Coordinates of N, CA and C in Angstrom, one line a residue:
X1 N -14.7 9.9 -7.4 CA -14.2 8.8 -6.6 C -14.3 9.0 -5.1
X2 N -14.3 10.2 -4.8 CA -13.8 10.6 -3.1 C -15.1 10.5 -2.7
X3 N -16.4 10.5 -3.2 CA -17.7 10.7 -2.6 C -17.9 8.9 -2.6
X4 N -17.7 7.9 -3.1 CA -17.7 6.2 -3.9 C -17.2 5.7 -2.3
X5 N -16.1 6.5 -1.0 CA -15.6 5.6 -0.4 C -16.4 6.1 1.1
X6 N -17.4 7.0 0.8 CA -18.3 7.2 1.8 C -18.8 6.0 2.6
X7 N -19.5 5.0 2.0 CA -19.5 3.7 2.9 C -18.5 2.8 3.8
X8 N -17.4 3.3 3.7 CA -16.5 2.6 3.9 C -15.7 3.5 5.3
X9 N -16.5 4.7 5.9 CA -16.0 5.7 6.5 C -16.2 5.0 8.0
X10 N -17.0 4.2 7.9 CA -17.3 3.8 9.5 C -16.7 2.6 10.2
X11 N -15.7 2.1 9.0 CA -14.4 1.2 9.0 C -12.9 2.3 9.5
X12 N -13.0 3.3 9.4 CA -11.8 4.5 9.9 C -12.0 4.6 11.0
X13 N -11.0 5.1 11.8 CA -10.6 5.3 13.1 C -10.7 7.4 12.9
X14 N -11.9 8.1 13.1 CA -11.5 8.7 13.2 C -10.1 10.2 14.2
X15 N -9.6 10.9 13.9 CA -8.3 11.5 13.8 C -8.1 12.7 13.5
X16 N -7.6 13.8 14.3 CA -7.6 15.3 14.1 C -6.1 15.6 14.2
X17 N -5.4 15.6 13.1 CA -4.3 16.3 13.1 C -4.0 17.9 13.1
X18 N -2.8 18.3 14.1 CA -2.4 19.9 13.9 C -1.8 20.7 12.6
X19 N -1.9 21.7 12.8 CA -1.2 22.1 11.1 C 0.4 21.8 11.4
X20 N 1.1 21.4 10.6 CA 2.6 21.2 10.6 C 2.6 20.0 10.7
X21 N 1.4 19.0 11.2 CA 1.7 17.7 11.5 C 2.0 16.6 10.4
X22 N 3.7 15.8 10.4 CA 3.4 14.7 9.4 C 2.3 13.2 9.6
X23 N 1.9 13.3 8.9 CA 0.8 11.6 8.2 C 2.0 10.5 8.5
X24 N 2.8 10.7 7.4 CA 4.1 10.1 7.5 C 5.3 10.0 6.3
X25 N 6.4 9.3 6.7 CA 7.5 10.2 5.7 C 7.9 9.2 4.2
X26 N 8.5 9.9 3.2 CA 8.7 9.7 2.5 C 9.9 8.2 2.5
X27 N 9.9 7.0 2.5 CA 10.3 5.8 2.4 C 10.2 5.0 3.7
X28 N 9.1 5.4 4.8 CA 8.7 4.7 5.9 C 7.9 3.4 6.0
X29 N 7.8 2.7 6.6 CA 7.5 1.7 6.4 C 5.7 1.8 6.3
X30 N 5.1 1.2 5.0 CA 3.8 1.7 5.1 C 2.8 0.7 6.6
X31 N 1.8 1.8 7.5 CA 1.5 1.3 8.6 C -0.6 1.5 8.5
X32 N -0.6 2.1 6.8 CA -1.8 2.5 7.2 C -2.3 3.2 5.8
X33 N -3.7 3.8 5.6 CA -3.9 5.0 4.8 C -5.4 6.1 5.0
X34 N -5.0 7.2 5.0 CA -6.2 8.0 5.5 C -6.8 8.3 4.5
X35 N -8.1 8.5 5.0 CA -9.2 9.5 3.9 C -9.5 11.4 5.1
X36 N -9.4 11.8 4.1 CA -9.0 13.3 4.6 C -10.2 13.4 4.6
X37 N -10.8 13.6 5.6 CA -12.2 14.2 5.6 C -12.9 15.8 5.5
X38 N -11.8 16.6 6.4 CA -11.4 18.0 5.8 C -10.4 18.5 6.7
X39 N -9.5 19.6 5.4 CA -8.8 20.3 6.2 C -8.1 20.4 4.5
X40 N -6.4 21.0 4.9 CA -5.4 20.9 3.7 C -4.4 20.4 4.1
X41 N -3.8 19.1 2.9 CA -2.5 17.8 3.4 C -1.8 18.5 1.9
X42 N -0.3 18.7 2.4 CA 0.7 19.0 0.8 C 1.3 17.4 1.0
X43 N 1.4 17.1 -0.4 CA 1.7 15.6 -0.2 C 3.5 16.4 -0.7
X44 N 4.5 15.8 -0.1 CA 6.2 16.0 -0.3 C 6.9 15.2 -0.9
X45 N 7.6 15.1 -2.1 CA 8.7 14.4 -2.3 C 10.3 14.9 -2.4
X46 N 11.1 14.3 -2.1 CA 12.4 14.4 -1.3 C 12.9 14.0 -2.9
X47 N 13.9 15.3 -3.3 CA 14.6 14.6 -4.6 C 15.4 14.1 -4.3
X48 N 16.5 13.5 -5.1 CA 18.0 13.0 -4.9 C 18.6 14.0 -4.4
X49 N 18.9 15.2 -5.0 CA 19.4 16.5 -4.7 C 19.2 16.8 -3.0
X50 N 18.5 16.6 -2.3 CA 17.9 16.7 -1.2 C 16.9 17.6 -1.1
X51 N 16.3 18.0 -2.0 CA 15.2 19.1 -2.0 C 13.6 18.5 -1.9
X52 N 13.2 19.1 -1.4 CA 11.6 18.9 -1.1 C 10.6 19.8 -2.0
X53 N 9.6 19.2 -3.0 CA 8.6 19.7 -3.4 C 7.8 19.4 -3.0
X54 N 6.1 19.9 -3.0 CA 5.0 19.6 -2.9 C 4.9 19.1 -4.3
X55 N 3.8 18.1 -4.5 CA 3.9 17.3 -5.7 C 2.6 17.1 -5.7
X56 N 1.4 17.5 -4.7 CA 0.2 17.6 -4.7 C -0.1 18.0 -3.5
X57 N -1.9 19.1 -4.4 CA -1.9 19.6 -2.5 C -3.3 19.2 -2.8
X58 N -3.9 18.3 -1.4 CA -4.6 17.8 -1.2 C -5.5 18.5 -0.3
X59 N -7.2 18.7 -0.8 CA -8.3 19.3 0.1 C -9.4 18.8 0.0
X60 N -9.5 18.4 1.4 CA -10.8 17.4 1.9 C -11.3 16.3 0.9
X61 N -11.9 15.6 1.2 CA -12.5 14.1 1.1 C -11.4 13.7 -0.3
X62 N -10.4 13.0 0.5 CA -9.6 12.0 -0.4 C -8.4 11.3 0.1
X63 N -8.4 9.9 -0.6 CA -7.7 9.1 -0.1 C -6.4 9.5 -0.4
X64 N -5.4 9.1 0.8 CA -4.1 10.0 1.4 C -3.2 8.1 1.6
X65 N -2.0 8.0 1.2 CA -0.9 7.1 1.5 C -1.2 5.7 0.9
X66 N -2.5 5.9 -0.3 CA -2.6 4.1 -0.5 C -1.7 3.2 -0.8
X67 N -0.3 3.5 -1.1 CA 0.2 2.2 -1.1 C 0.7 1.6 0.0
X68 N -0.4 2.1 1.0 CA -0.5 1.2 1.9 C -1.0 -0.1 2.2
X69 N -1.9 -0.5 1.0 CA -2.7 -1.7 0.9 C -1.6 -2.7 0.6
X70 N -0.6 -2.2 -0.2 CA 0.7 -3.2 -0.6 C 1.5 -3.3 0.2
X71 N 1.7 -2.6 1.6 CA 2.7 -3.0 2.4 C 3.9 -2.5 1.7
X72 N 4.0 -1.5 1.4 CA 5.2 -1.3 0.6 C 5.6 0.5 1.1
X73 N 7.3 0.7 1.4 CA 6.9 2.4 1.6 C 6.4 3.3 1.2
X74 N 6.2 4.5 1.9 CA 5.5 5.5 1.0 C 6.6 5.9 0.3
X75 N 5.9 6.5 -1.0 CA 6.8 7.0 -1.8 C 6.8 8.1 -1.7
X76 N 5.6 9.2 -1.0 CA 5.9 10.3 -0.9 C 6.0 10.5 0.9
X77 N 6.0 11.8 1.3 CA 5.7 12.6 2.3 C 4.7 12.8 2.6
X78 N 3.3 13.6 3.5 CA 2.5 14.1 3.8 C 2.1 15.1 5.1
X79 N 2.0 15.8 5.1 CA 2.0 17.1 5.9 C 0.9 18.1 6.1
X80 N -0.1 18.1 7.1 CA -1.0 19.1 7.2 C -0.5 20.3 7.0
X81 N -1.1 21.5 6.3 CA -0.8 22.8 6.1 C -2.3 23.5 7.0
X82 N -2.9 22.9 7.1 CA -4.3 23.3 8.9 C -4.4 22.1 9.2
X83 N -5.0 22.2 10.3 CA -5.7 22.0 11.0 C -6.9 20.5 10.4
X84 N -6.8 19.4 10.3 CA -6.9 18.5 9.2 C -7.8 17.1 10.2
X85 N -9.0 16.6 9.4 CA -9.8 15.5 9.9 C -9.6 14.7 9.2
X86 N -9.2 13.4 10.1 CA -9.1 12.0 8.8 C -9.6 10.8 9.2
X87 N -10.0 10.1 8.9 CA -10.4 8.5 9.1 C -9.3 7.9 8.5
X88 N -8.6 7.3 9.1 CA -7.2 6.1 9.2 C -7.8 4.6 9.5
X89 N -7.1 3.7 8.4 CA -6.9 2.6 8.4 C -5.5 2.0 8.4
X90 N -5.7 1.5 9.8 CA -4.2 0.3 9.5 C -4.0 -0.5 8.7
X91 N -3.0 -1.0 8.5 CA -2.3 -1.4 7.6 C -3.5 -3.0 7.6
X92 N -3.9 -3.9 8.7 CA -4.4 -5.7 8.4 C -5.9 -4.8 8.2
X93 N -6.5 -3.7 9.1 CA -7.9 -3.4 8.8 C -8.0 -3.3 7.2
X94 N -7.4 -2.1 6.4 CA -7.6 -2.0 5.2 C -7.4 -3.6 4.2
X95 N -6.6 -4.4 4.8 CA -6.4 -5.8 3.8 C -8.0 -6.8 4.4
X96 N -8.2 -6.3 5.0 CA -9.2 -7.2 5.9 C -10.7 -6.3 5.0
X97 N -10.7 -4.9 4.9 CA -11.9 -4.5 4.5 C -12.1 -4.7 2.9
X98 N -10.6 -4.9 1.9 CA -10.5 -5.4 0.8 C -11.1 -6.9 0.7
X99 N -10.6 -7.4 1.8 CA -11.8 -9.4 1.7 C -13.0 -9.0 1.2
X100 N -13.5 -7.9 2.6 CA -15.2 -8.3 2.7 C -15.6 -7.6 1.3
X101 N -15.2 -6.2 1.1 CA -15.6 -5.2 0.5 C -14.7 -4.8 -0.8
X102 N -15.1 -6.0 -2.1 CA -13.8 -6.0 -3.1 C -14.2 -4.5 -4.0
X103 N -15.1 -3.9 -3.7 CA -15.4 -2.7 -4.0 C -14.4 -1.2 -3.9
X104 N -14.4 -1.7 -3.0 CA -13.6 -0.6 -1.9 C -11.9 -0.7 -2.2
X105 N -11.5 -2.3 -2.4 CA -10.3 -2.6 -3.3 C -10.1 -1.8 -4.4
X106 N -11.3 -1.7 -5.4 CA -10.9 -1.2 -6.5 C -10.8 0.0 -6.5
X107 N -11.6 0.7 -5.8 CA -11.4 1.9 -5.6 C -10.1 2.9 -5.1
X108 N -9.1 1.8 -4.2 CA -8.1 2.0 -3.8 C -7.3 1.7 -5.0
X109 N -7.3 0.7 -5.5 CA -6.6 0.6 -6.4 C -6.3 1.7 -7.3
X110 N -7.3 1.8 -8.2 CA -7.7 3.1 -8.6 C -7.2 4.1 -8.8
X111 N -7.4 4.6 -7.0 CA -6.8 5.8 -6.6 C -5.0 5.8 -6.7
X112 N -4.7 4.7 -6.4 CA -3.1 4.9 -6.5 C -2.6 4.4 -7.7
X113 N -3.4 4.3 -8.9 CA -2.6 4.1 -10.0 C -3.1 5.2 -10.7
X114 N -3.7 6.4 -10.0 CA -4.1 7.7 -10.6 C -2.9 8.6 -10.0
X115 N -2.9 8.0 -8.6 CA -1.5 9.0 -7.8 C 0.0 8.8 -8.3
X116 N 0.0 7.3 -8.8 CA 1.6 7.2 -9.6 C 1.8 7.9 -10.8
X117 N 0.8 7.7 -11.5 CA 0.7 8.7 -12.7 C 0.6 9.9 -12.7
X118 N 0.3 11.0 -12.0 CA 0.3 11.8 -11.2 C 1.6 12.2 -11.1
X119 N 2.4 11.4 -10.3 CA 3.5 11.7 -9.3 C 4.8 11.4 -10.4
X120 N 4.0 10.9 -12.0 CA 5.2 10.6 -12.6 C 5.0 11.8 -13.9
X121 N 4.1 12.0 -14.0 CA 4.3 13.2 -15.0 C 4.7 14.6 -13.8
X122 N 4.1 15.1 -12.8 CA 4.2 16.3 -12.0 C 6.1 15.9 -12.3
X123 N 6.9 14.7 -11.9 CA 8.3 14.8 -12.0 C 9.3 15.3 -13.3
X124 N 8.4 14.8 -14.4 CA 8.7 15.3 -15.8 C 8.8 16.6 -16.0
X125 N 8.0 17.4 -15.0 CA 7.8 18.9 -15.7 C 8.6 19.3 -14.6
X126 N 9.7 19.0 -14.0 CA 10.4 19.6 -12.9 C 11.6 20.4 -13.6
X127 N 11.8 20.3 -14.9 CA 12.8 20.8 -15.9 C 12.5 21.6 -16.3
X128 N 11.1 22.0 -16.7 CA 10.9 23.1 -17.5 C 10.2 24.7 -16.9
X129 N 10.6 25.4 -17.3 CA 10.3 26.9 -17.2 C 9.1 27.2 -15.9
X130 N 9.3 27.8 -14.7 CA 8.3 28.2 -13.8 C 7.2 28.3 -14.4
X131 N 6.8 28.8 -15.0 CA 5.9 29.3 -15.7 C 4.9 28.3 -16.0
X132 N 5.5 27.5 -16.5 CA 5.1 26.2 -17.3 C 4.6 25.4 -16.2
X133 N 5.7 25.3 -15.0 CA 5.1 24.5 -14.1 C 3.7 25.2 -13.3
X134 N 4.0 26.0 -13.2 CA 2.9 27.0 -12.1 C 1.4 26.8 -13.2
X135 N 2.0 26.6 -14.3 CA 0.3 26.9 -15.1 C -0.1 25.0 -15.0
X136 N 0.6 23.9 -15.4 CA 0.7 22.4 -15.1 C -0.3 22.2 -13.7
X137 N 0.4 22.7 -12.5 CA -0.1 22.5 -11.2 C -1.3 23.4 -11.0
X138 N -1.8 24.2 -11.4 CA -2.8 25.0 -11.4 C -4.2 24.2 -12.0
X139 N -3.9 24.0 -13.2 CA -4.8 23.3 -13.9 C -5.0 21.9 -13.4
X140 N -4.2 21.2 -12.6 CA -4.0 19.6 -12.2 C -5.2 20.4 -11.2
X141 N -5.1 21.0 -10.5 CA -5.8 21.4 -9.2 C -7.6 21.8 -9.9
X142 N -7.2 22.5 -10.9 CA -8.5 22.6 -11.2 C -9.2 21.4 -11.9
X143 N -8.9 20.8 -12.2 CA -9.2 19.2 -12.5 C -9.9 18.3 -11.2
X144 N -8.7 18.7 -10.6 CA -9.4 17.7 -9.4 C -10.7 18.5 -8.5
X145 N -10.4 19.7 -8.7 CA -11.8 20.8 -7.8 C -12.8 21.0 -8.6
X146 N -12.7 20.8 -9.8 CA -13.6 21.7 -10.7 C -14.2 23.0 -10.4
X147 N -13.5 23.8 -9.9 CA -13.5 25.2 -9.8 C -12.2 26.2 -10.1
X148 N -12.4 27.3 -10.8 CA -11.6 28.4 -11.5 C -11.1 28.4 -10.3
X149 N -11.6 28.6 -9.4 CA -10.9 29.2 -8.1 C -10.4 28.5 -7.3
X150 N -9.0 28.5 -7.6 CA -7.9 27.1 -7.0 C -7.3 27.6 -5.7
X151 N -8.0 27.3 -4.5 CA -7.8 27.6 -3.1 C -5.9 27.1 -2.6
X152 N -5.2 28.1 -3.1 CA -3.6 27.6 -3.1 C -3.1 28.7 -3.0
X153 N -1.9 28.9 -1.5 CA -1.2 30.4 -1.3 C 0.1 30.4 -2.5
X154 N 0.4 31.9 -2.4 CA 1.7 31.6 -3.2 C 3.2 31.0 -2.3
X155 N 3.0 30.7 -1.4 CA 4.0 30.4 -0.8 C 3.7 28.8 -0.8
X156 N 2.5 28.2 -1.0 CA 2.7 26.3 -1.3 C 2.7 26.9 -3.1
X157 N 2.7 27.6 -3.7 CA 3.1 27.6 -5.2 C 4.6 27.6 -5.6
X158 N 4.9 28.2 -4.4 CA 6.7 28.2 -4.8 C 7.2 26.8 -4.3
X159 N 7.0 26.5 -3.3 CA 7.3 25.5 -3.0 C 7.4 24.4 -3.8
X160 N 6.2 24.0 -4.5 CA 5.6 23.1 -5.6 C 6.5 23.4 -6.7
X161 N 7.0 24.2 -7.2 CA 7.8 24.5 -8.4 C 8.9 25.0 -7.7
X162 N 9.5 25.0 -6.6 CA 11.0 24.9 -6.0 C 11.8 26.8 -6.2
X163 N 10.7 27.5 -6.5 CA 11.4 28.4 -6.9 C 11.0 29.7 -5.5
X164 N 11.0 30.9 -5.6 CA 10.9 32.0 -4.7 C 9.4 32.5 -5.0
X165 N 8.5 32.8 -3.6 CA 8.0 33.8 -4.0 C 7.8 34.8 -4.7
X166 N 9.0 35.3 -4.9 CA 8.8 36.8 -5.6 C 9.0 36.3 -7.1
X167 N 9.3 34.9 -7.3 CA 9.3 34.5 -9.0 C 7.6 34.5 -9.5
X168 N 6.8 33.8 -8.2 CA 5.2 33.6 -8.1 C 5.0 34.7 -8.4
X169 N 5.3 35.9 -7.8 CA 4.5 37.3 -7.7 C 4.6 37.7 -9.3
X170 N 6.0 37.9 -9.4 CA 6.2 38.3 -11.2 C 5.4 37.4 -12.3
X171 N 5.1 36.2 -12.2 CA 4.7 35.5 -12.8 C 2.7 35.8 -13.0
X172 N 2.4 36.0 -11.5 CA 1.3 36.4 -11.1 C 1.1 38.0 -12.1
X173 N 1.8 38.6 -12.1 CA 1.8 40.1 -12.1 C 1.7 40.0 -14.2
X174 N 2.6 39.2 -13.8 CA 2.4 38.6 -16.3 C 0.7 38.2 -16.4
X175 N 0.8 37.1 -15.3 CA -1.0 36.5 -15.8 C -1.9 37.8 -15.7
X176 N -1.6 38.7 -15.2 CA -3.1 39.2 -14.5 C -3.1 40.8 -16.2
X177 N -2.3 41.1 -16.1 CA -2.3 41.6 -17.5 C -2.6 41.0 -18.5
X178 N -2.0 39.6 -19.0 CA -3.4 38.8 -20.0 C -4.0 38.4 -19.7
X179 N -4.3 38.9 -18.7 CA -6.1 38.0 -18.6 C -6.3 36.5 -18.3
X180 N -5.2 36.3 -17.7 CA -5.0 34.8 -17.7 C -5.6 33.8 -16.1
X181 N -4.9 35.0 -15.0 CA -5.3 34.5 -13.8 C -5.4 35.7 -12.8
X182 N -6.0 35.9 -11.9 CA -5.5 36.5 -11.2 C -5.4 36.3 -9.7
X183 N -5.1 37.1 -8.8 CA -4.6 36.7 -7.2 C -5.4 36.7 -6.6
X184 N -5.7 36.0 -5.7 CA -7.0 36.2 -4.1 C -6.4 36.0 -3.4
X185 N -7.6 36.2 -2.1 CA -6.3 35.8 -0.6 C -6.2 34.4 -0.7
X186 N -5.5 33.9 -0.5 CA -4.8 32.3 -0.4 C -5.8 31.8 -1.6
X187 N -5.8 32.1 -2.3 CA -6.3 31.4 -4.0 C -5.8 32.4 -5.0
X188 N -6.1 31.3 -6.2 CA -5.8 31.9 -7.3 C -7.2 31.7 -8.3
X189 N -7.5 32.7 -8.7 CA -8.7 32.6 -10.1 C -8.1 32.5 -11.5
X190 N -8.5 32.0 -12.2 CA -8.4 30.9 -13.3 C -9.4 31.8 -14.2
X191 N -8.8 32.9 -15.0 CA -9.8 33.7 -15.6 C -10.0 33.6 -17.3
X192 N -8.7 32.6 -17.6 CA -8.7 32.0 -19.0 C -8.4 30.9 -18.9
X193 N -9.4 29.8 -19.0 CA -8.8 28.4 -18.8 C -7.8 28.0 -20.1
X194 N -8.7 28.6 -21.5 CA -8.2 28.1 -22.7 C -6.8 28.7 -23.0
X195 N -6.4 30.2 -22.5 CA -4.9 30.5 -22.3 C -4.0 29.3 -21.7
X196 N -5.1 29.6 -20.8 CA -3.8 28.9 -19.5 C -2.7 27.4 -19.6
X197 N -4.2 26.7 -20.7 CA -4.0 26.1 -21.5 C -2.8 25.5 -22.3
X198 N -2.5 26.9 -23.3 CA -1.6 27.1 -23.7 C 0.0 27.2 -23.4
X199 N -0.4 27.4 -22.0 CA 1.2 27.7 -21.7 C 1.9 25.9 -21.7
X200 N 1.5 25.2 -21.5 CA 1.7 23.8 -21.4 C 2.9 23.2 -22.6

């Protein structure tokens, strides 16, 4: 899908965000939507509880805040983790490039009825066992990358499953003895998909 909105790049305003910088926050009034051209965006949601997960981490070429097209708030957060390139559409541009370009509509569309669904199973597995989640979000990631080698520190892994570091490490230290995953610098390798599988 992220390669499909290439024509549509010279309609964006391009935009270089710093690392730490928010996109924009979780129930703000929608003003817009980026396509990440490169860098790394953790998308955030705010529970009831007042706690913050990462609920997806987002790298290079993909569309970032679409329910923007609806005028409606964001339902999550977004936040560069580097140093991050994006092409932005305001809020009447993008309703205006949906007229000319019903293509480009669908594709949006698309994309955020893949991101709800998404954002509604990742909340389901917020109950169950670290483990369970860390192997859930691993595999979402290798889905979207199609590579064993899921470029994610353990410090946005804890985050993402709300738990400590040192639960990642232990957890890390189980996979690597079965053969399941093991640790890189700021990635993880995926050394048994069909295990990993299993933990689900």
């Amino acid at each position: 899908m992220n390669h499909e909105w290439k024509p549509y790049l010279i309609h964006g305003q391009k935009r270089t965000f710093s690392k730490g910088q928010m996109l924009f926050l979780q129930g703000e009034e929608s003003h817009g939507i980026y396509f990440l051209e490169n860098g790394k965006v953790n998308i955030l949601l705010l529970s009831e509880d007042g706690k913050e997960r990462i609920v997806e981490y987002v790298i290079g070429k993909a569309l970032i805040g679409e329910t923007g097209i609806l005028g409606q708030p964001y339902l999550t957060s977004a936040k560069c983790e580097t140093k991050s390139t994006f092409y932005y559409y305001p809020l009447e541009n993008i309703k205006h490039l949906c007229q000319q370009h019903p293509k480009a509509k669908e594709i949006l569309m698309k994309s955020m009825s893949n991101k709800v669904q998404m954002l509604t199973e990742t909340m389901s597995m917020t109950d169950k066992p670290f483990e369970q989640q860390m192997a859930y979000f691993l595999l979402q990631l290798y889905r979207k990358h199609n590579t064993l080698s899921v470029p994610i520190s353990q410090i946005s892994l804890a985050q993402y499953i709300g738990t400590s570091r040192i639960t990642i490490y232990k957890i890390m230290q189980k996979w690597e003895k079965e053969g399941i995953a093991s640790q890189g610098k700021k990635k993880i390798n995926i050394l048994d998909l069909e295990k990993m599988k299993t933990l689900l």
